[in-house]
Amino acid sequence: MTKVQTLDRVVIRFAGDSGDGMQLTGDRFTAEAATFGNDISTLPNFPAEIRAPQGTLPGVSSFQLHFANYDIVTPGDRPDVLVAMNPAALKANIGDLAHGGLVIVDTADFTKRNLTKVGYDENPLENDSLQNYQVVTLDLTGMTIGAVEQFGLGRKDSSRAKNMFALGLLSWLYSREDGGTERFLAEKFAKKPAIRDANIAAYKAGYAFGETTEVFAHRYEVSPATMPPGRYRQISGNAATAYGLITGAQKAGLKLFLGTYPITPASDVLHELSKRKNFGVYTFQAEDEIAAVGAALGASFAGALGVTSTSGPGMALKAETIGLALMTELPLVVVDVQRAGPSTGMPTKTEQADLLQVIHGRNGESPVPVVAAASPADCFDTAVEAVRIAVKYRTPVIMLSDGYLGNGAEPWRIPTIASIPPIDPGFATGTNAVDGSGKQVFQPYKRDPETLARPWAVPGTVGLEHRIGGIEKAVDTGNVSYDPANHELMVRTRQAKVDGIVRDIPDLVVDDPSGEAKVLVVGWGSTYGPITAAARRVRATDRRIAQIHLRHLNPMPANLGDILKRYDTVIVPEMNLGQLTMLLRAKFLVDAQCFSRVRGLPISPSELAGELTEAIDGLATEK
């Protein structure tokens, strides 16, 4: 009987052609790990093409999963296990595998033609090029075809179940026996009995092969993680964003209208919201990005919560209408799931390079609140916050996520609805001023003295008839005005309204266990995981490091400047060329330094830990 070895954590990467089902395989193993109680973090990575060139390096699709018996914050630096379904998958990923890691290779496609296609002069399975790894070669395709032969699918269709054979084998290897995958397959292919039965048979065959083979010296087990009590589910960032938008709308008593155009990697926000009509959600797939945001703004004018979702190229197209929302001072939530650019860039790869665009990328003085999610689960809270700000301050709000967060998954503790504060839309219900003749009138730009928000009057409300548009407004009345003094007053008032949101932003709390750190790491968005992991590694070497993370990027927390000036060195890791770094240097006059990576991948915790260690040691040397 194979011995069972207990591990604290494992990182597995499934890799193959984009048609090999690697995303489904990884997602199913993730679901098994989550159900078992492990903490999880995932990194799907796939080509932009619907069907990328088969057997080529650009056509490789992979899914990395990190699961552990303790709190983890990233999908892991280097995989411990690589499952490679062809030569391209092996070549594209072997360099990332940890020294001594396990490689499980499907040998079926290791033909001379396929090897040559990816630049192998000879078969790496037959020389010493993989001697630093534990290599297990198996004819996964052949065994799968044999296992499903009874269903009469033919060789091509039969071989497509090899991902389930691999999943069954890995499920055995890591002691996963909950039966969830079989139930999933039965439901997914309920209308295709032969496909359903073949995939279940392949999964069972892979599991049985693991039990009977003597190829593996050990079987492994990763115990459940200790987590705060509550009800949990596995969730992706895009799904969490959708649920946060729904929750915000429900808390405000508003119907939610999503006007959007499908764009990678934001499309799943549309897909998820389109399923939720029972919550008063309306989804409109427009013909383009401009029509999408225009429809969303129209919904806000009509008294609903207008939302639009997009990525970087779509943000550029929506800029004019976001400016219109700012001028008309209507609530609008814009979700930007960032991807690598410019232009079409790398649509399925992650990046953080839209920050300057969302803060400054409109004509005129156009202050817009900007918030950013830190993790897939945090997308929920960030979306609720975006709704709250938009409704309370009558302003468009931009919520930043990215491809890593949107497609990645982690456990989410489902909150109780009662724990989320209500949001008061405060619709105007009556007149609010007296004209020169003493008549009660409604002035659409007469502001709340505390928030500087203008009243939100639903069209059709008797006595509250009014006009709005993109031309400059006169103070209080909202009439068209070209008066220079009025324009300056309105520009400064709109800026003051956004600046005043800082009153609702909690002060930052510095994560500095020793209280004696000289180096501060400042993060935003999805850098939270890599920064936290890197800080843990640095502290494990008895070095001192401090960390803060920004959710609110415009306006920034009130105590940020004081915090920055307390440290000798400020380092800002970003998946861009230093956009937040530039803003911090300009606003607070601190010599912030950028740790920049723009590779379409999350920042490496080990690389960042090395950089932080050098910074700390450099300060010590100077003394």
XYZ file of C-alpha atoms in Angstrom:
623
model
C 0.000 0.000 0.000
C 1.314 3.470 -0.936
C 2.417 5.470 2.097
C 0.581 8.729 2.844
C 2.778 11.756 3.491
C 1.359 14.872 5.140
C 2.162 18.255 3.568
C 1.341 21.819 4.600
C 0.909 23.143 1.070
C 1.095 22.145 -2.590
C 1.161 24.072 -5.870
C -0.087 22.149 -8.912
C -0.081 23.363 -12.507
C -2.123 21.616 -15.200
C -0.902 22.482 -18.717
C -1.866 21.454 -22.227
C -3.373 22.709 -25.463
C -6.177 25.237 -25.123
C -8.573 22.485 -26.183
C -7.382 19.984 -23.579
C -9.684 21.198 -20.808
C -6.985 22.439 -18.448
C -9.172 25.236 -17.076
C -11.970 22.801 -16.271
C -9.512 20.339 -14.742
C -7.966 23.006 -12.521
C -11.335 24.387 -11.557
C -12.581 20.948 -10.520
C -9.499 20.214 -8.422
C -9.933 23.643 -6.852
C -13.545 22.817 -5.975
C -12.431 19.541 -4.393
C -9.770 21.339 -2.331
C -12.238 24.017 -1.238
C -14.848 21.429 -0.264
C -12.209 19.564 1.720
C -11.500 22.750 3.683
C -8.118 23.818 2.323
C -7.335 27.452 1.755
C -6.960 27.980 -1.997
C -5.678 30.487 -4.523
C -5.708 29.992 -8.282
C -4.135 31.421 -11.454
C -5.795 30.483 -14.753
C -3.558 31.327 -17.742
C -4.809 30.778 -21.284
C -4.346 32.077 -24.845
C -6.479 34.877 -26.264
C -7.527 32.835 -29.295
C -10.703 30.770 -29.053
C -8.780 27.836 -30.524
C -5.067 28.577 -30.391
C -2.638 26.746 -32.741
C -2.495 23.151 -31.548
C 0.802 21.890 -30.162
C 2.497 25.308 -30.185
C 3.981 27.315 -27.347
C 1.535 30.242 -27.811
C -1.328 27.725 -27.701
C -0.524 26.403 -24.218
C -3.249 26.805 -21.595
C -2.490 26.296 -17.908
C -4.198 26.435 -14.531
C -2.179 26.808 -11.323
C -3.659 25.973 -7.932
C -2.128 26.572 -4.514
C -3.855 24.761 -1.641
C -2.748 24.601 1.975
C -3.634 23.900 5.578
C -3.063 27.548 6.535
C -3.885 31.025 5.278
C -2.347 31.640 1.841
C -2.515 34.768 -0.287
C -1.095 33.841 -3.721
C -1.317 31.003 -6.271
C 2.304 30.231 -5.443
C 5.624 31.142 -7.009
C 6.728 27.837 -8.481
C 4.604 24.722 -8.936
C 5.571 21.601 -7.006
C 3.728 19.444 -9.550
C 3.420 19.929 -13.301
C 0.960 17.896 -15.364
C 2.022 18.335 -19.015
C -0.253 16.972 -21.730
C 2.137 17.524 -24.680
C 5.662 18.741 -25.592
C 4.564 22.388 -25.838
C 3.086 22.297 -22.337
C 6.284 20.753 -20.981
C 8.590 23.256 -22.645
C 6.479 26.290 -21.767
C 6.248 25.402 -18.061
C 9.194 23.235 -17.004
C 11.337 26.281 -16.235
C 8.891 27.324 -13.527
C 8.856 23.976 -11.718
C 10.528 23.841 -8.328
C 13.813 21.895 -8.171
C 12.964 18.281 -7.410
C 9.338 18.823 -8.391
C 7.087 16.145 -9.842
C 6.390 16.104 -13.588
C 3.573 13.901 -14.887
C 3.769 13.754 -18.674
C 1.302 12.373 -21.196
C 3.615 10.690 -23.709
C 1.013 10.243 -26.475
C 1.929 13.405 -28.394
C 5.713 13.189 -28.029
C 6.204 12.523 -31.732
C 9.142 13.858 -33.743
C 6.848 16.328 -35.530
C 5.431 17.726 -32.281
C 8.865 17.922 -30.673
C 10.265 19.818 -33.647
C 7.298 22.200 -33.639
C 8.303 23.539 -30.199
C 12.079 23.495 -30.759
C 13.118 20.221 -29.143
C 16.024 18.639 -31.075
C 15.502 15.399 -29.188
C 12.933 13.940 -26.843
C 13.492 15.445 -23.362
C 11.931 12.324 -21.841
C 14.784 10.251 -23.234
C 17.807 12.341 -22.241
C 19.075 13.869 -18.996
C 17.524 17.326 -19.470
C 14.905 16.610 -16.790
C 17.260 15.025 -14.275
C 16.531 17.703 -11.667
C 12.885 16.611 -11.464
C 10.859 13.545 -10.580
C 9.513 12.501 -13.974
C 6.553 10.157 -14.381
C 5.767 9.305 -18.003
C 2.340 7.843 -18.716
C 0.282 7.303 -21.829
C -2.676 9.189 -20.387
C -4.361 9.473 -23.768
C -4.029 5.761 -24.513
C -5.295 4.722 -21.095
C -8.228 7.127 -21.430
C -9.220 5.721 -24.835
C -9.140 2.222 -23.367
C -11.207 3.259 -20.356
C -14.021 4.796 -22.437
C -13.991 2.398 -25.391
C -17.359 0.920 -24.376
C -19.134 4.221 -25.122
C -18.331 4.147 -28.841
C -17.168 7.747 -29.130
C -14.329 7.187 -31.552
C -10.651 7.886 -30.898
C -10.783 11.672 -31.214
C -13.741 12.200 -28.882
C -12.510 9.537 -26.483
C -9.118 11.229 -26.126
C -10.818 14.452 -25.023
C -11.566 12.835 -21.672
C -7.849 12.560 -20.858
C -8.120 15.647 -18.650
C -10.576 13.760 -16.444
C -8.212 10.778 -16.291
C -5.475 13.165 -15.152
C -7.838 14.750 -12.628
C -8.752 11.345 -11.226
C -5.082 10.455 -10.860
C -4.260 13.720 -9.087
C -7.336 13.366 -6.903
C -6.025 9.992 -5.762
C -2.487 11.309 -5.325
C -3.709 14.065 -2.986
C -6.374 12.039 -1.179
C -9.487 13.716 -2.613
C -12.496 11.387 -2.366
C -15.604 13.556 -2.028
C -17.347 12.543 -5.285
C -18.050 16.146 -6.213
C -16.484 15.846 -9.651
C -18.693 12.905 -10.586
C -21.774 14.875 -9.577
C -20.508 17.876 -11.534
C -19.967 15.823 -14.686
C -23.371 14.178 -14.356
C -25.014 17.611 -14.254
C -22.834 19.314 -16.883
C -23.365 16.596 -19.505
C -26.859 15.507 -18.473
C -28.132 16.008 -22.039
C -25.216 14.072 -23.563
C -25.253 10.681 -21.822
C -22.353 9.174 -23.768
C -20.081 12.179 -23.071
C -21.201 12.199 -19.431
C -20.526 8.513 -18.896
C -17.192 8.633 -20.731
C -15.886 11.513 -18.612
C -17.008 9.867 -15.381
C -15.421 6.598 -16.498
C -12.159 8.379 -17.333
C -12.129 10.099 -13.944
C -12.721 6.810 -12.148
C -10.094 5.065 -14.287
C -7.500 7.700 -13.376
C -8.319 7.302 -9.706
C -8.171 3.507 -9.961
C -4.857 3.676 -11.818
C -3.398 5.634 -8.922
C -4.577 2.991 -6.463
C -3.120 0.087 -8.423
C 0.083 1.498 -9.918
C 3.455 1.351 -8.179
C 4.770 4.393 -10.009
C 4.385 6.759 -7.044
C 6.389 6.229 -3.866
C 4.004 8.333 -1.798
C 0.467 9.555 -1.682
C -0.080 12.970 -0.098
C -2.534 14.668 2.198
C -3.013 18.375 2.964
C -5.212 18.901 6.025
C -8.033 21.491 6.119
C -7.032 25.041 7.017
C -8.087 26.693 10.246
C -10.330 29.573 9.231
C -12.662 31.957 11.068
C -16.062 30.349 11.679
C -18.683 30.924 9.032
C -20.145 29.605 5.821
C -17.699 29.571 2.918
C -17.798 29.048 -0.819
C -15.233 29.134 -3.593
C -15.591 32.355 -5.584
C -13.909 34.105 -8.489
C -13.309 37.830 -8.513
C -15.789 38.472 -11.321
C -18.531 36.541 -9.523
C -17.749 38.382 -6.279
C -17.981 41.697 -8.142
C -21.399 40.739 -9.507
C -22.657 39.745 -6.056
C -21.298 42.962 -4.549
C -23.114 45.062 -7.148
C -26.350 43.182 -6.481
C -25.930 43.592 -2.734
C -25.219 47.304 -3.040
C -28.302 47.808 -5.204
C -30.445 45.800 -2.802
C -29.150 47.758 0.170
C -30.081 50.970 -1.648
C -33.484 49.639 -2.695
C -32.604 50.177 -6.364
C -32.961 48.128 -9.503
C -29.599 47.282 -11.035
C -29.065 47.928 -14.749
C -25.880 46.634 -16.384
C -25.140 48.131 -19.784
C -22.081 46.380 -21.158
C -20.209 45.036 -24.134
C -18.425 41.653 -23.801
C -14.686 42.087 -23.333
C -12.018 39.815 -21.873
C -11.528 39.481 -18.921
C -14.683 41.279 -17.706
C -17.342 39.256 -19.537
C -18.093 36.974 -16.592
C -19.539 39.946 -14.688
C -22.204 40.120 -17.397
C -22.661 36.352 -17.414
C -23.215 36.244 -13.655
C -25.545 39.235 -13.466
C -27.650 37.929 -16.356
C -28.633 34.975 -14.141
C -29.957 37.190 -11.329
C -33.208 38.654 -12.636
C -34.848 37.602 -9.367
C -32.939 40.428 -7.667
C -34.275 43.104 -10.003
C -31.199 42.942 -12.248
C -31.485 44.005 -15.882
C -28.626 43.253 -18.283
C -28.191 44.846 -21.699
C -25.494 43.615 -24.103
C -24.924 46.681 -26.279
C -23.452 46.911 -29.752
C -20.348 48.707 -28.478
C -18.724 50.172 -25.371
C -20.084 53.685 -25.936
C -23.675 52.511 -26.246
C -23.215 50.327 -23.157
C -22.139 53.130 -20.830
C -24.725 55.495 -22.344
C -27.490 53.032 -21.519
C -26.159 52.615 -17.985
C -26.104 56.375 -17.432
C -29.645 56.619 -18.797
C -30.726 54.024 -16.248
C -29.212 56.129 -13.466
C -31.080 59.206 -14.723
C -34.269 57.119 -14.541
C -33.634 56.215 -10.889
C -31.893 52.838 -11.139
C -28.305 51.928 -10.299
C -26.472 52.193 -13.629
C -23.427 49.910 -13.964
C -21.069 49.198 -16.844
C -18.181 46.715 -16.981
C -15.155 46.669 -19.254
C -11.386 46.452 -19.540
C -8.734 48.975 -20.578
C -9.687 49.543 -24.248
C -13.332 49.932 -23.231
C -12.391 52.471 -20.563
C -10.903 54.658 -23.285
C -14.152 54.508 -25.264
C -16.319 55.200 -22.219
C -14.342 58.279 -21.138
C -16.661 60.873 -22.683
C -19.797 59.405 -21.124
C -18.083 59.087 -17.748
C -17.410 62.816 -18.077
C -21.113 63.320 -18.817
C -21.988 61.355 -15.668
C -19.633 63.605 -13.726
C -21.215 66.766 -15.163
C -24.784 65.570 -14.629
C -23.721 64.270 -11.189
C -25.526 60.945 -11.400
C -24.461 57.711 -9.709
C -22.689 55.305 -12.072
C -20.426 52.352 -11.263
C -17.759 51.490 -13.834
C -15.981 48.146 -13.325
C -12.579 47.965 -15.039
C -11.117 44.432 -15.040
C -7.642 45.418 -16.233
C -5.603 43.497 -18.784
C -2.278 43.893 -20.552
C -2.193 46.696 -23.114
C -1.912 49.021 -24.911
C -4.555 48.614 -27.613
C -5.694 44.989 -27.747
C -2.468 44.035 -25.959
C -2.647 40.594 -24.389
C -6.376 40.177 -23.681
C -6.097 37.160 -21.383
C -3.095 38.387 -19.372
C -3.236 40.538 -16.257
C -1.876 44.051 -15.674
C -2.383 47.135 -13.463
C -1.705 49.794 -16.055
C -5.074 51.615 -16.155
C -4.573 53.626 -12.957
C -3.546 56.915 -14.553
C -6.247 56.477 -17.211
C -9.062 56.078 -14.697
C -7.875 58.979 -12.542
C -6.919 61.455 -15.267
C -8.148 60.050 -18.595
C -10.993 62.474 -19.350
C -11.147 66.004 -20.715
C -11.327 68.942 -18.370
C -11.129 68.784 -14.592
C -12.883 65.461 -14.068
C -12.429 64.126 -10.533
C -13.794 60.604 -10.157
C -13.543 58.341 -7.078
C -11.477 55.196 -7.698
C -11.421 52.039 -5.570
C -9.454 48.832 -6.135
C -10.017 45.257 -4.953
C -7.175 43.370 -3.278
C -8.243 39.742 -3.843
C -10.976 37.744 -5.584
C -13.152 37.691 -2.444
C -12.430 41.362 -1.736
C -14.094 42.218 -5.046
C -17.408 41.792 -3.212
C -16.705 44.392 -0.516
C -15.095 46.748 -3.016
C -18.135 46.594 -5.306
C -20.459 47.370 -2.375
C -18.217 50.307 -1.475
C -18.303 51.582 -5.063
C -22.114 51.516 -5.015
C -22.239 53.289 -1.667
C -19.991 56.132 -2.835
C -21.774 56.498 -6.175
C -25.222 56.726 -4.596
C -24.286 58.901 -1.631
C -22.176 61.409 -3.562
C -24.014 61.328 -6.921
C -20.900 60.566 -8.913
C -19.446 57.984 -11.258
C -17.127 55.616 -9.372
C -14.519 53.416 -11.013
C -13.812 50.032 -9.458
C -10.504 48.442 -10.487
C -10.018 44.701 -10.653
C -7.755 42.810 -13.084
C -7.522 39.538 -14.972
C -5.696 37.811 -12.120
C -8.428 38.724 -9.629
C -11.355 38.376 -12.017
C -10.478 34.842 -13.139
C -8.740 33.700 -9.943
C -10.579 32.079 -7.051
C -10.310 31.751 -3.283
C -12.574 30.897 -0.316
C -15.121 33.588 0.548
C -16.851 33.763 3.897
C -20.430 34.625 2.989
C -21.481 37.685 5.006
C -24.804 38.048 6.758
C -26.962 40.581 4.965
C -27.708 42.338 8.250
C -23.995 43.068 8.722
C -23.914 45.256 5.595
C -25.145 48.811 6.317
C -28.070 50.152 4.263
C -27.460 52.725 1.534
C -29.918 55.609 1.406
C -30.562 56.807 -2.168
C -32.254 59.912 -0.745
C -34.417 60.624 -3.759
C -35.761 64.142 -3.945
C -39.458 64.163 -3.065
C -40.317 67.858 -3.106
C -39.224 71.368 -3.895
C -36.091 72.703 -2.221
C -35.943 76.457 -2.933
C -37.953 79.650 -3.437
C -37.606 81.743 -6.590
C -37.630 85.552 -6.781
C -41.415 85.674 -6.809
C -41.704 83.544 -3.669
C -42.747 80.393 -5.516
C -41.572 76.985 -4.307
C -39.273 75.491 -6.963
C -36.923 72.549 -7.446
C -33.273 73.388 -8.032
C -31.456 70.280 -9.347
C -27.975 71.508 -8.347
C -28.762 72.774 -4.851
C -26.324 70.724 -2.796
C -26.328 68.835 0.470
C -24.086 71.016 2.661
C -22.246 67.978 4.063
C -21.654 65.786 1.010
C -22.027 68.472 -1.694
C -24.165 65.945 -3.581
C -26.992 67.344 -5.662
C -30.566 65.976 -5.306
C -31.519 62.889 -7.357
C -34.996 63.407 -8.794
C -36.653 60.566 -10.670
C -38.150 61.787 -13.961
C -41.911 61.979 -13.753
C -42.003 63.141 -10.147
C -44.566 65.943 -10.103
C -43.045 69.344 -9.454
C -39.450 68.183 -9.873
C -39.169 68.622 -13.616
C -35.626 69.640 -14.561
C -33.032 69.563 -17.314
C -29.531 68.123 -17.203
C -26.806 67.718 -19.832
C -23.116 67.994 -20.562
C -22.815 71.780 -20.766
C -21.638 73.630 -17.661
C -24.329 74.202 -15.024
C -25.233 77.300 -13.147
C -24.968 77.022 -9.379
C -28.179 75.621 -7.823
C -30.451 76.039 -10.859
C -28.550 73.831 -13.259
C -29.246 76.162 -16.153
C -26.692 76.385 -18.968
C -23.960 78.816 -17.960
C -20.855 80.181 -19.673
C -20.038 82.615 -16.880
C -16.299 82.376 -16.013
C -16.772 82.793 -12.264
C -19.562 80.208 -12.203
C -17.398 77.721 -14.111
C -14.532 78.057 -11.660
C -16.907 77.685 -8.725
C -18.484 74.532 -10.203
C -15.083 73.002 -11.063
C -13.865 73.563 -7.521
C -17.154 72.334 -6.045
C -17.037 69.070 -7.991
C -13.449 68.573 -6.843
C -14.381 69.366 -3.241
C -17.206 66.829 -3.383
C -14.806 64.046 -4.358
C -12.151 65.247 -1.912
C -14.789 65.154 0.848
C -15.258 61.412 0.389
C -12.084 61.066 2.476
C -14.289 61.550 5.564
C -15.801 58.129 4.864
C -12.450 56.402 4.326
C -10.968 54.690 7.400
C -7.432 55.633 8.359
C -4.822 53.173 7.159
C -3.458 50.732 9.724
C 0.182 49.826 9.166
C 1.092 46.151 9.318
C 4.389 46.472 11.210
C 4.610 43.771 13.903
C 7.877 45.036 15.369
C 6.984 48.718 15.159
C 10.632 49.339 14.226
C 10.675 48.823 10.446
C 12.492 51.360 8.280
C 11.160 50.068 4.961
C 7.491 50.434 4.010
C 5.829 48.537 1.168
C 2.792 50.248 -0.361
C 0.424 48.164 -2.467
C -2.827 48.514 -4.345
C -5.108 46.076 -6.109
C -3.943 42.534 -6.735
C -0.403 43.161 -5.469
C -1.813 42.490 -1.988
C -1.137 38.752 -2.203
C 2.457 38.917 -3.503
C 3.345 41.756 -1.093
C 1.899 39.908 1.908
C 3.665 36.673 0.948
C 6.953 38.513 0.384
C 6.649 40.361 3.709
C 6.110 37.047 5.501
C 9.275 35.636 3.934
C 11.298 38.699 4.874
C 10.065 38.616 8.471
C 10.916 34.912 8.667
C 14.595 35.971 8.272
C 14.316 38.253 11.337
C 14.217 41.386 9.193
C 11.665 44.130 9.787
C 9.269 45.304 7.131
C 6.077 47.372 7.205
C 3.137 47.103 4.821
C 0.042 49.115 3.888
C -2.497 48.494 1.137
C -4.741 51.034 -0.579
C -8.334 50.305 -1.516
C -9.183 53.992 -2.061
C -6.971 55.518 -4.745
C -8.945 58.730 -5.267
C -9.243 60.241 -2.789
C -6.539 58.538 -0.774
C -6.842 57.948 2.996
C -6.259 61.044 5.117
C -3.309 59.640 7.087
C -1.386 58.257 4.099
C 1.019 61.190 3.834
C 1.997 61.012 7.503
C 2.624 57.265 7.212
C 4.831 57.613 4.137
C 7.034 60.210 5.816
C 7.720 57.972 8.830
C 9.850 55.512 6.837
C 13.337 55.775 5.382
C 12.427 53.795 2.252
C 9.071 53.442 0.499
C 8.728 50.671 -2.116
C 5.680 50.379 -4.377
C 5.305 47.049 -6.237
C 3.141 47.465 -9.338
C 2.257 45.588 -12.536
C 2.986 48.729 -14.558
C 5.916 51.116 -14.955
C 5.207 53.006 -11.729
C 1.838 54.729 -11.930
C 0.950 54.782 -8.220
C 4.595 55.567 -7.477
C 4.288 58.679 -9.649
C 1.115 59.776 -7.873
C 2.629 59.296 -4.406
C 5.785 61.193 -5.355
C 3.746 64.080 -6.774
C 1.170 64.292 -3.996
C 3.303 63.643 -0.913
C 6.825 64.595 -2.110
C 8.323 61.294 -0.940
C 11.090 59.409 -2.732
C 8.946 56.347 -3.419
C 10.666 53.598 -5.408
C 8.839 51.310 -7.822
C 9.269 47.535 -8.049
C 7.874 47.132 -11.536
C 6.826 43.976 -13.405
C 4.754 44.022 -16.607
C 4.871 40.423 -17.812
C 1.166 39.667 -17.901
C 1.605 37.636 -14.708
C 1.249 38.414 -10.986
C 4.370 39.700 -9.235
C 6.601 36.913 -7.927
C 6.699 36.878 -4.095
C 10.232 35.415 -4.106
C 11.559 38.133 -6.441
C 9.882 40.822 -4.356
C 11.182 39.309 -1.112
C 14.704 39.497 -2.533
C 14.237 43.162 -3.452
C 12.885 44.005 0.005
C 15.728 42.151 1.689
C 18.257 44.153 -0.329
C 16.557 47.405 0.656
C 16.610 46.526 4.348
C 20.208 45.338 4.257
C 21.203 48.443 2.298
C 19.882 50.716 5.029
C 21.752 48.698 7.645
C 24.996 49.017 5.643
C 24.602 52.775 5.341
C 24.572 53.046 9.126
